[in-house]
């Protein structure tokens, strides 16, 4: 399987105003190993798969998964009937994991061989394509952006990528899922991984700001090999959690009409205890833009 296609003609210089779109670049640890550990951690997350399968079923046609990571949602989207999946991510290492996932799973391998899955290295704040999609997904992505301005860029990009009656699903942590206080460095989990053992520690510092909760999240992952040697992978992330009202206002600014607001993948109403904040939106205006 070839290297994912880069959107646009060449690697764009990162303007000062933009945070890098590759969350693993610039970390002191090896990005490939960090991506493997990311997979180990995120593959265990499956409680949202039925939700995304259902949105693919309700939105017949092609799907663009913006910030697809290692393609965790791809099988669910195919199972829901997606005719084509475009996975966009800023991290080449995570896209390489997505390629490996496609190779591993027969349904994904078959769909890829038929041209129904495409991986694209790109920035969700800027990507432009000539094709349009029945469903666009931003799952867990907005929190990695710098704040409202970047989120507005990503929402506007998503709206432009939708068919006139297409659907956008934006999925971030809800108020009940946010850390209530700073957490000192402590062990999150330990796991056997083939002949290796992985110990993940993290600490976080939170800061309430007018535009939402900002979190400095630092992880320290030790991969202990069978011979006892340790690969130590420090990484740090700056995360932003917009309140629902801010997200809804940003959707309006991006010319999206919000059709549903949910507090869980079971479509429960959003309240102060909700673990998720999910917004389902459609384009407000149609056919006015040329690319
Ligand atoms: C928490 S992960 C979620 C991955 C996937 N959506 C899922 O639900 O499993 C966030 C993803 O957003 C990607 N990402 C963050 N900022 C990005 C940007 N500006 N452009 C493209 N991808 C970005 C990261 O590389 C990462 O894969």
Coordinates of C-alpha atoms and ligand atoms in Angstrom, one line a residue:
X1 CA 0.0 0.0 0.0
X2 CA 1.4 3.3 -1.0
X3 CA 2.1 6.3 1.2
X4 CA -1.0 8.4 1.8
X5 CA -1.5 11.1 -0.8
X6 CA -0.8 14.6 0.4
X7 CA -3.5 17.1 -0.2
X8 CA -2.4 20.1 -2.3
X9 CA 0.8 20.4 -4.3
X10 CA 3.5 20.4 -1.7
X11 CA 4.1 20.6 2.1
X12 CA 2.8 24.0 3.1
X13 CA 5.0 26.1 5.4
X14 CA 3.3 26.3 8.8
X15 CA 2.3 29.9 9.4
X16 CA 3.0 31.1 12.9
X17 CA -0.7 31.4 13.6
X18 CA -1.2 27.7 13.0
X19 CA -0.3 24.9 15.4
X20 CA 1.2 22.0 13.5
X21 CA -1.4 19.6 12.1
X22 CA 0.8 16.6 13.0
X23 CA 0.3 16.1 16.7
X24 CA 3.1 13.6 16.9
X25 CA 5.7 15.7 15.0
X26 CA 8.1 17.6 17.3
X27 CA 7.6 15.3 20.2
X28 CA 10.8 14.0 21.7
X29 CA 9.8 10.4 21.2
X30 CA 9.9 8.4 17.9
X31 CA 6.6 9.3 16.1
X32 CA 6.2 5.7 14.7
X33 CA 6.3 4.2 18.2
X34 CA 4.1 6.9 19.6
X35 CA 1.6 6.1 16.8
X36 CA 1.7 2.4 17.8
X37 CA 1.0 3.2 21.4
X38 CA -1.8 5.6 20.3
X39 CA -3.3 2.6 18.5
X40 CA -2.9 0.3 21.5
X41 CA -4.8 2.9 23.6
X42 CA -7.5 4.0 21.1
X43 CA -8.3 0.6 19.6
X44 CA -9.8 -0.2 23.0
X45 CA -12.4 2.6 22.4
X46 CA -15.4 1.0 20.8
X47 CA -18.4 2.5 22.5
X48 CA -19.0 5.0 19.7
X49 CA -18.8 2.5 16.8
X50 CA -22.5 1.7 16.6
X51 CA -23.2 5.5 16.6
X52 CA -21.0 6.1 13.6
X53 CA -22.3 3.0 11.8
X54 CA -25.8 4.4 12.3
X55 CA -24.8 7.9 10.9
X56 CA -23.3 6.2 7.9
X57 CA -26.6 4.3 7.4
X58 CA -28.6 7.5 7.7
X59 CA -26.4 9.4 5.3
X60 CA -26.1 7.1 2.2
X61 CA -23.1 7.9 0.1
X62 CA -19.5 8.8 0.7
X63 CA -17.9 9.8 4.1
X64 CA -15.0 12.1 4.9
X65 CA -13.4 11.3 8.3
X66 CA -11.6 14.5 9.2
X67 CA -8.8 13.7 11.7
X68 CA -9.2 10.0 11.1
X69 CA -6.2 9.0 13.1
X70 CA -5.5 5.3 12.5
X71 CA -8.9 4.7 10.9
X72 CA -10.6 3.4 14.0
X73 CA -14.0 4.3 12.6
X74 CA -13.5 2.9 9.1
X75 CA -15.0 -0.6 9.6
X76 CA -18.1 0.8 11.3
X77 CA -18.6 3.3 8.5
X78 CA -18.3 0.6 5.8
X79 CA -20.7 -1.6 7.8
X80 CA -23.2 1.3 7.8
X81 CA -23.1 1.3 4.0
X82 CA -20.6 4.1 3.2
X83 CA -19.9 3.8 -0.5
X84 CA -16.5 5.5 -0.1
X85 CA -14.4 6.7 2.8
X86 CA -11.8 9.5 2.7
X87 CA -9.7 9.6 5.8
X88 CA -7.8 12.8 6.4
X89 CA -5.2 13.3 9.1
X90 CA -2.2 15.6 9.7
X91 CA 0.0 12.8 11.1
X92 CA 1.8 10.6 8.6
X93 CA 2.6 8.1 11.4
X94 CA -1.1 7.7 12.2
X95 CA -2.0 7.4 8.5
X96 CA 0.6 4.6 8.2
X97 CA -1.2 2.9 11.1
X98 CA -4.5 3.4 9.1
X99 CA -2.8 1.7 6.1
X100 CA -1.7 -1.2 8.3
X101 CA -5.3 -1.5 9.6
X102 CA -6.6 -1.6 6.1
X103 CA -4.2 -4.4 5.2
X104 CA -5.2 -6.4 8.4
X105 CA -9.0 -6.3 7.9
X106 CA -10.4 -8.1 4.9
X107 CA -13.4 -5.8 4.5
X108 CA -11.2 -2.7 4.5
X109 CA -8.6 -4.4 2.2
X110 CA -11.3 -5.2 -0.3
X111 CA -12.9 -1.7 -0.2
X112 CA -9.4 -0.2 -0.6
X113 CA -8.7 -2.4 -3.6
X114 CA -11.9 -1.2 -5.2
X115 CA -10.9 2.4 -4.6
X116 CA -13.5 2.9 -1.9
X117 CA -11.0 4.0 0.8
X118 CA -8.5 6.9 0.3
X119 CA -6.1 8.2 2.9
X120 CA -5.0 11.8 2.6
X121 CA -2.3 13.7 4.6
X122 CA -3.8 17.1 5.3
X123 CA -4.9 19.8 7.7
X124 CA -8.5 19.8 8.7
X125 CA -8.4 23.6 8.9
X126 CA -7.4 24.0 5.3
X127 CA -8.1 20.9 3.1
X128 CA -10.0 21.6 -0.1
X129 CA -11.3 18.9 -2.5
X130 CA -13.5 19.0 -5.6
X131 CA -15.7 16.1 -4.4
X132 CA -18.6 16.3 -1.9
X133 CA -19.7 14.0 0.9
X134 CA -22.9 12.8 2.4
X135 CA -21.3 12.6 5.9
X136 CA -18.4 14.5 7.4
X137 CA -17.0 13.5 10.8
X138 CA -14.8 15.5 13.2
X139 CA -14.4 13.0 16.1
X140 CA -12.1 14.1 18.9
X141 CA -10.4 16.5 16.6
X142 CA -11.5 20.1 17.6
X143 CA -9.8 19.7 21.0
X144 CA -6.5 19.4 19.3
X145 CA -6.9 22.7 17.6
X146 CA -5.8 26.0 19.0
X147 CA -9.2 27.4 19.9
X148 CA -12.3 29.1 18.4
X149 CA -10.6 30.5 15.3
X150 CA -9.1 27.2 14.3
X151 CA -12.4 25.4 15.1
X152 CA -14.2 27.8 12.8
X153 CA -11.8 27.1 10.0
X154 CA -12.3 23.3 10.4
X155 CA -16.1 23.7 10.6
X156 CA -16.1 25.9 7.5
X157 CA -13.9 23.4 5.7
X158 CA -16.3 20.6 6.7
X159 CA -19.4 22.5 5.5
X160 CA -17.7 23.1 2.1
X161 CA -17.0 19.4 1.8
X162 CA -20.6 18.4 2.3
X163 CA -23.3 17.8 -0.3
X164 CA -26.1 20.3 0.1
X165 CA -28.1 17.9 2.2
X166 CA -25.1 16.3 3.8
X167 CA -24.5 15.8 7.6
X168 CA -21.6 16.9 9.8
X169 CA -21.0 15.1 13.1
X170 CA -18.8 17.0 15.6
X171 CA -17.9 14.9 18.6
X172 CA -15.9 16.2 21.6
X173 CA -15.7 15.5 25.4
X174 CA -18.7 16.8 27.3
X175 CA -18.8 18.7 30.6
X176 CA -19.0 15.4 32.6
X177 CA -16.0 13.9 30.8
X178 CA -13.6 16.8 31.5
X179 CA -11.0 16.6 34.3
X180 CA -12.4 18.4 37.4
X181 CA -8.9 19.3 38.7
X182 CA -5.2 19.1 37.9
X183 CA -3.8 15.6 38.0
X184 CA -0.3 14.9 39.2
X185 CA 2.0 12.5 37.3
X186 CA 0.4 9.1 37.9
X187 CA 0.1 5.7 36.2
X188 CA -2.9 5.5 33.8
X189 CA -2.6 2.0 32.6
X190 CA -0.2 -0.9 32.2
X191 CA -0.6 -3.5 29.4
X192 CA 1.1 -6.5 27.9
X193 CA 1.9 -5.9 24.2
X194 CA 3.2 -9.0 22.5
X195 CA 6.5 -9.6 24.2
X196 CA 6.6 -6.0 25.5
X197 CA 5.0 -4.3 28.4
X198 CA 3.7 -0.8 28.2
X199 CA 3.3 1.6 31.2
X200 CA 1.5 4.8 30.6
X201 CA 1.8 7.8 33.0
X202 CA 0.4 11.2 32.5
X203 CA -0.2 14.5 34.3
X204 CA -2.5 17.3 33.3
X205 CA -2.9 21.0 34.2
X206 CA -6.2 22.7 33.5
X207 CA -7.0 26.3 32.9
X208 CA -10.5 27.8 32.6
X209 CA -10.6 30.5 29.9
X210 CA -13.4 32.5 28.4
X211 CA -13.3 30.3 25.3
X212 CA -13.4 27.0 27.3
X213 CA -11.2 24.7 29.3
X214 CA -7.6 24.5 28.2
X215 CA -5.5 21.5 29.3
X216 CA -1.8 20.9 29.2
X217 CA -1.6 17.1 29.0
X218 CA 1.8 15.4 29.2
X219 CA 2.3 11.7 28.8
X220 CA 5.2 9.5 29.6
X221 CA 5.1 6.0 28.1
X222 CA 7.6 3.3 28.9
X223 CA 7.8 0.4 26.4
X224 CA 9.6 -2.4 28.3
X225 CA 11.1 -4.9 25.9
X226 CA 11.6 -8.6 26.6
X227 CA 15.4 -8.0 27.2
X228 CA 14.5 -5.5 29.9
X229 CA 15.5 -2.4 27.9
X230 CA 13.1 0.5 28.0
X231 CA 12.0 2.9 25.2
X232 CA 10.8 6.0 27.1
X233 CA 8.4 8.2 25.1
X234 CA 7.5 11.6 26.5
X235 CA 4.9 13.6 24.7
X236 CA 2.8 16.7 25.4
X237 CA -0.4 18.0 24.0
X238 CA -2.3 21.3 24.4
X239 CA -6.0 20.5 24.4
X240 CA -9.0 22.8 24.2
X241 CA -12.6 21.9 25.2
X242 CA -15.2 24.3 23.9
X243 CA -18.5 24.5 25.8
X244 CA -21.6 23.4 23.8
X245 CA -22.9 27.0 23.4
X246 CA -19.6 28.1 21.9
X247 CA -19.6 25.1 19.5
X248 CA -23.1 25.9 18.4
X249 CA -22.3 29.5 17.9
X250 CA -19.2 28.5 15.8
X251 CA -21.4 26.2 13.7
X252 CA -23.7 29.1 13.0
X253 CA -20.7 31.2 12.0
X254 CA -19.6 28.5 9.6
X255 CA -23.1 28.6 8.0
X256 CA -24.1 25.3 9.5
X257 CA -27.6 24.6 10.9
X258 CA -27.5 22.5 14.0
X259 CA -30.1 19.7 13.8
X260 CA -29.2 17.8 17.0
X261 CA -27.2 18.2 20.2
X262 CA -26.5 15.0 22.2
X263 CA -24.7 14.2 25.4
X264 CA -23.8 10.6 24.5
X265 CA -23.4 8.2 21.6
X266 CA -26.8 6.8 22.7
X267 CA -28.3 10.2 21.7
X268 CA -29.1 11.2 25.3
X269 CA -29.8 14.9 25.9
X270 CA -26.8 17.0 26.7
X271 CA -26.5 18.2 30.3
X272 CA -23.8 19.1 32.9
X273 CA -23.0 15.5 33.5
X274 CA -22.7 14.4 29.8
X275 CA -19.6 12.6 28.9
X276 CA -19.8 13.8 25.3
X277 CA -20.9 16.9 23.5
X278 CA -22.0 15.9 20.0
X279 CA -23.4 18.2 17.4
X280 CA -25.1 17.2 14.2
X281 CA -25.4 19.9 11.6
X282 CA -26.2 20.5 7.9
X283 CA -25.2 23.3 5.5
X284 CA -27.2 26.4 5.9
X285 CA -26.6 27.7 2.5
X286 CA -26.1 25.7 -0.7
X287 CA -24.4 26.1 -4.0
X288 CA -23.0 29.6 -3.4
X289 CA -19.3 28.7 -3.4
X290 CA -16.8 27.7 -6.0
X291 CA -13.6 26.0 -5.1
Ligands
LIG1 C1 -8.2 12.0 19.4 S1 -7.6 11.6 17.8 C2 -9.2 11.0 17.1 C3 -8.9 10.1 15.9 C4 -10.2 9.5 15.3 N1 -11.1 10.6 14.8 C5 -10.9 8.6 16.2 O1 -12.0 9.0 16.7 O2 -10.4 7.6 16.5 C6 -7.4 13.2 17.1 C7 -6.9 13.1 15.6 O3 -6.9 14.4 15.0 C8 -5.8 14.6 14.2 N2 -5.5 16.0 14.1 C9 -5.3 16.9 15.0 N3 -5.2 18.2 14.5 C10 -5.3 18.0 13.1 C11 -5.2 18.9 12.0 N4 -5.0 20.2 12.2 N5 -5.3 18.4 10.8 C12 -5.5 17.1 10.6 N6 -5.6 16.2 11.6 C13 -5.5 16.6 12.9 C14 -4.7 13.9 15.0 O4 -3.6 13.5 14.2 C15 -5.5 12.7 15.5 O5 -5.4 11.6 14.6

